[in-house]
Amino acid sequence: MGVDTLDGRLLELLAAEPRIGVLEASRRLGVARGTVQARLDRLQSTGVIRGFGPDVDPAALGYPVTAFATLEITQGQGADVRAHLASVPEVLELHTITGHGDMLCRLVARSNADLQRVIDRVVGFAGIVRASTAIVMENPVPLRIVPLVRQVSRPPAP
């Protein structure tokens, strides 16, 4: 599905001001309210916009330590491992991957000592054979989407 310049401008506006209303967005973008609503509906129905929830900082909730764990799993145990990891609140994301592991998960913990508890809970499942963990020191480029939106919504320069 294509994202045109107006879609891109709308997505950038929502990224900068997630609580903006449709009427104010239409004023800022210089288009009719119905146009903004139709664009929002289409962007949602096609999966470009996945939600409007708050962007919560785990550190502000008391989980300042972030780590990534690469997991090797027993073949045929993927569904069970996924269910196990989904039950661990400190597992924020899970991806199946290629390469030296089968899954990559982003974990948070209250401290380095607490990270050991989280890792023990993660790997304390029969379907997980091995884990390799890396603690995040700094996040100089946090998750961002706006540069990608700009790239796909602007026509190439001549």
Tab-separated table of C-alpha atoms in Angstrom:
chain	number	residue	atom	x	y	z
A	1	MET	CA	0.000	0.000	0.000
A	2	GLY	CA	1.374	3.368	-0.950
A	3	VAL	CA	1.894	6.237	1.428
A	4	ASP	CA	1.705	9.577	-0.333
A	5	THR	CA	2.927	12.994	0.772
A	6	LEU	CA	-0.280	13.848	2.673
A	7	ASP	CA	-0.199	10.491	4.471
A	8	GLY	CA	3.418	11.168	5.371
A	9	ARG	CA	2.655	14.635	6.708
A	10	LEU	CA	-0.249	13.215	8.742
A	11	LEU	CA	1.935	10.444	10.184
A	12	GLU	CA	4.674	12.936	11.082
A	13	LEU	CA	2.112	15.174	12.789
A	14	LEU	CA	0.719	12.248	14.780
A	15	ALA	CA	4.241	11.164	15.765
A	16	ALA	CA	5.049	14.668	17.018
A	17	GLU	CA	1.665	15.267	18.662
A	18	PRO	CA	-0.116	11.964	19.297
A	19	ARG	CA	-3.010	13.619	21.149
A	20	ILE	CA	-3.915	15.992	18.322
A	21	GLY	CA	-7.534	15.825	17.223
A	22	VAL	CA	-8.773	15.275	13.696
A	23	LEU	CA	-10.044	18.849	13.400
A	24	GLU	CA	-6.738	20.384	14.500
A	25	ALA	CA	-4.821	18.000	12.231
A	26	SER	CA	-6.971	19.088	9.291
A	27	ARG	CA	-6.247	22.747	10.080
A	28	ARG	CA	-2.501	22.164	10.324
A	29	LEU	CA	-2.396	20.114	7.137
A	30	GLY	CA	-4.678	22.466	5.233
A	31	VAL	CA	-7.188	19.797	4.233
A	32	ALA	CA	-10.787	18.986	5.106
A	33	ARG	CA	-11.607	17.181	8.337
A	34	GLY	CA	-13.199	14.367	6.334
A	35	THR	CA	-9.977	13.927	4.360
A	36	VAL	CA	-7.953	13.500	7.542
A	37	GLN	CA	-10.519	11.048	8.951
A	38	ALA	CA	-10.575	9.041	5.732
A	39	ARG	CA	-6.766	8.918	5.644
A	40	LEU	CA	-6.633	7.804	9.290
A	41	ASP	CA	-9.243	5.108	8.657
A	42	ARG	CA	-7.339	3.818	5.614
A	43	LEU	CA	-3.959	3.905	7.371
A	44	GLN	CA	-5.458	1.927	10.261
A	45	SER	CA	-7.319	-0.603	8.116
A	46	THR	CA	-4.203	-1.332	6.051
A	47	GLY	CA	-2.051	-1.768	9.164
A	48	VAL	CA	0.206	1.253	8.646
A	49	ILE	CA	-1.066	2.722	11.929
A	50	ARG	CA	-1.103	-0.043	14.533
A	51	GLY	CA	-2.352	1.952	17.504
A	52	PHE	CA	-2.574	5.209	19.378
A	53	GLY	CA	-1.439	4.026	22.806
A	54	PRO	CA	0.974	5.937	25.004
A	55	ASP	CA	4.704	5.481	24.442
A	56	VAL	CA	5.684	4.205	27.901
A	57	ASP	CA	9.299	4.281	29.128
A	58	PRO	CA	10.160	1.072	31.038
A	59	ALA	CA	12.828	2.963	33.022
A	60	ALA	CA	10.155	5.327	34.360
A	61	LEU	CA	8.254	2.229	35.549
A	62	GLY	CA	11.308	1.074	37.500
A	63	TYR	CA	12.955	-1.100	34.815
A	64	PRO	CA	16.086	0.855	33.763
A	65	VAL	CA	18.077	-2.176	32.535
A	66	THR	CA	17.490	-3.366	28.972
A	67	ALA	CA	19.052	-6.460	27.443
A	68	PHE	CA	18.722	-8.547	24.311
A	69	ALA	CA	18.762	-12.326	24.545
A	70	THR	CA	19.385	-14.597	21.584
A	71	LEU	CA	17.706	-17.923	22.228
A	72	GLU	CA	18.315	-21.318	20.705
A	73	ILE	CA	15.257	-23.522	20.996
A	74	THR	CA	14.453	-27.190	20.607
A	75	GLN	CA	13.110	-27.762	17.113
A	76	GLY	CA	9.359	-28.194	17.091
A	77	GLN	CA	8.936	-26.257	20.344
A	78	GLY	CA	8.396	-22.798	18.794
A	79	ALA	CA	4.737	-22.418	19.784
A	80	ASP	CA	5.377	-23.524	23.365
A	81	VAL	CA	8.416	-21.242	23.705
A	82	ARG	CA	6.419	-18.308	22.317
A	83	ALA	CA	3.646	-18.945	24.851
A	84	HIS	CA	6.179	-19.202	27.685
A	85	LEU	CA	7.916	-15.949	26.710
A	86	ALA	CA	4.580	-14.156	26.308
A	87	SER	CA	3.872	-15.009	29.958
A	88	VAL	CA	7.000	-13.175	31.182
A	89	PRO	CA	6.122	-9.463	31.685
A	90	GLU	CA	9.754	-8.371	31.330
A	91	VAL	CA	9.898	-9.755	27.763
A	92	LEU	CA	8.939	-6.676	25.755
A	93	GLU	CA	9.489	-8.063	22.263
A	94	LEU	CA	10.143	-11.379	20.608
A	95	HIS	CA	11.359	-11.958	17.076
A	96	THR	CA	12.146	-15.165	15.238
A	97	ILE	CA	15.485	-14.736	13.474
A	98	THR	CA	17.993	-16.312	11.138
A	99	GLY	CA	21.632	-16.797	12.041
A	100	HIS	CA	23.140	-18.114	15.270
A	101	GLY	CA	19.904	-18.272	17.179
A	102	ASP	CA	16.238	-18.936	16.678
A	103	MET	CA	14.674	-16.064	18.615
A	104	LEU	CA	15.704	-12.617	19.787
A	105	CYS	CA	13.929	-11.001	22.696
A	106	ARG	CA	14.199	-7.604	24.325
A	107	LEU	CA	14.115	-7.823	28.103
A	108	VAL	CA	13.933	-5.262	30.886
A	109	ALA	CA	14.860	-5.560	34.553
A	110	ARG	CA	14.985	-3.475	37.711
A	111	SER	CA	18.770	-3.932	38.071
A	112	ASN	CA	21.595	-6.140	36.804
A	113	ALA	CA	20.890	-8.538	39.672
A	114	ASP	CA	17.200	-8.571	38.728
A	115	LEU	CA	18.201	-9.261	35.132
A	116	GLN	CA	19.582	-12.596	36.328
A	117	ARG	CA	16.136	-13.426	37.756
A	118	VAL	CA	14.495	-12.495	34.431
A	119	ILE	CA	16.995	-14.563	32.425
A	120	ASP	CA	16.494	-17.517	34.768
A	121	ARG	CA	12.759	-17.283	34.211
A	122	VAL	CA	13.186	-17.015	30.448
A	123	VAL	CA	15.566	-19.976	30.116
A	124	GLY	CA	13.841	-22.057	32.782
A	125	PHE	CA	11.736	-23.676	30.098
A	126	ALA	CA	12.468	-27.071	28.574
A	127	GLY	CA	12.137	-25.786	24.989
A	128	ILE	CA	14.995	-23.280	25.364
A	129	VAL	CA	18.405	-24.891	24.861
A	130	ARG	CA	20.741	-21.889	25.206
A	131	ALA	CA	20.674	-18.139	25.662
A	132	SER	CA	23.225	-15.443	24.944
A	133	THR	CA	22.496	-12.087	26.529
A	134	ALA	CA	23.820	-8.578	25.842
A	135	ILE	CA	23.079	-5.691	28.205
A	136	VAL	CA	22.260	-2.359	26.575
A	137	MET	CA	24.660	0.393	27.637
A	138	GLU	CA	23.066	3.287	25.741
A	139	ASN	CA	20.297	3.846	23.189
A	140	PRO	CA	21.606	6.667	20.954
A	141	VAL	CA	18.998	6.012	18.227
A	142	PRO	CA	15.734	5.010	19.909
A	143	LEU	CA	13.020	3.315	17.899
A	144	ARG	CA	11.956	5.769	15.235
A	145	ILE	CA	9.678	5.623	12.268
A	146	VAL	CA	9.440	9.212	10.997
A	147	PRO	CA	12.624	9.062	8.833
A	148	LEU	CA	11.218	5.957	7.144
A	149	VAL	CA	7.839	7.675	6.651
A	150	ARG	CA	9.634	10.629	5.051
A	151	GLN	CA	11.525	8.331	2.718
A	152	VAL	CA	8.476	6.471	1.434
A	153	SER	CA	6.119	9.447	1.259
A	154	ARG	CA	8.246	11.958	-0.607
A	155	PRO	CA	8.843	11.754	-4.346
A	156	PRO	CA	12.511	11.168	-5.243
A	157	ALA	CA	14.534	14.294	-5.990
A	158	PRO	CA	15.327	14.807	-9.684
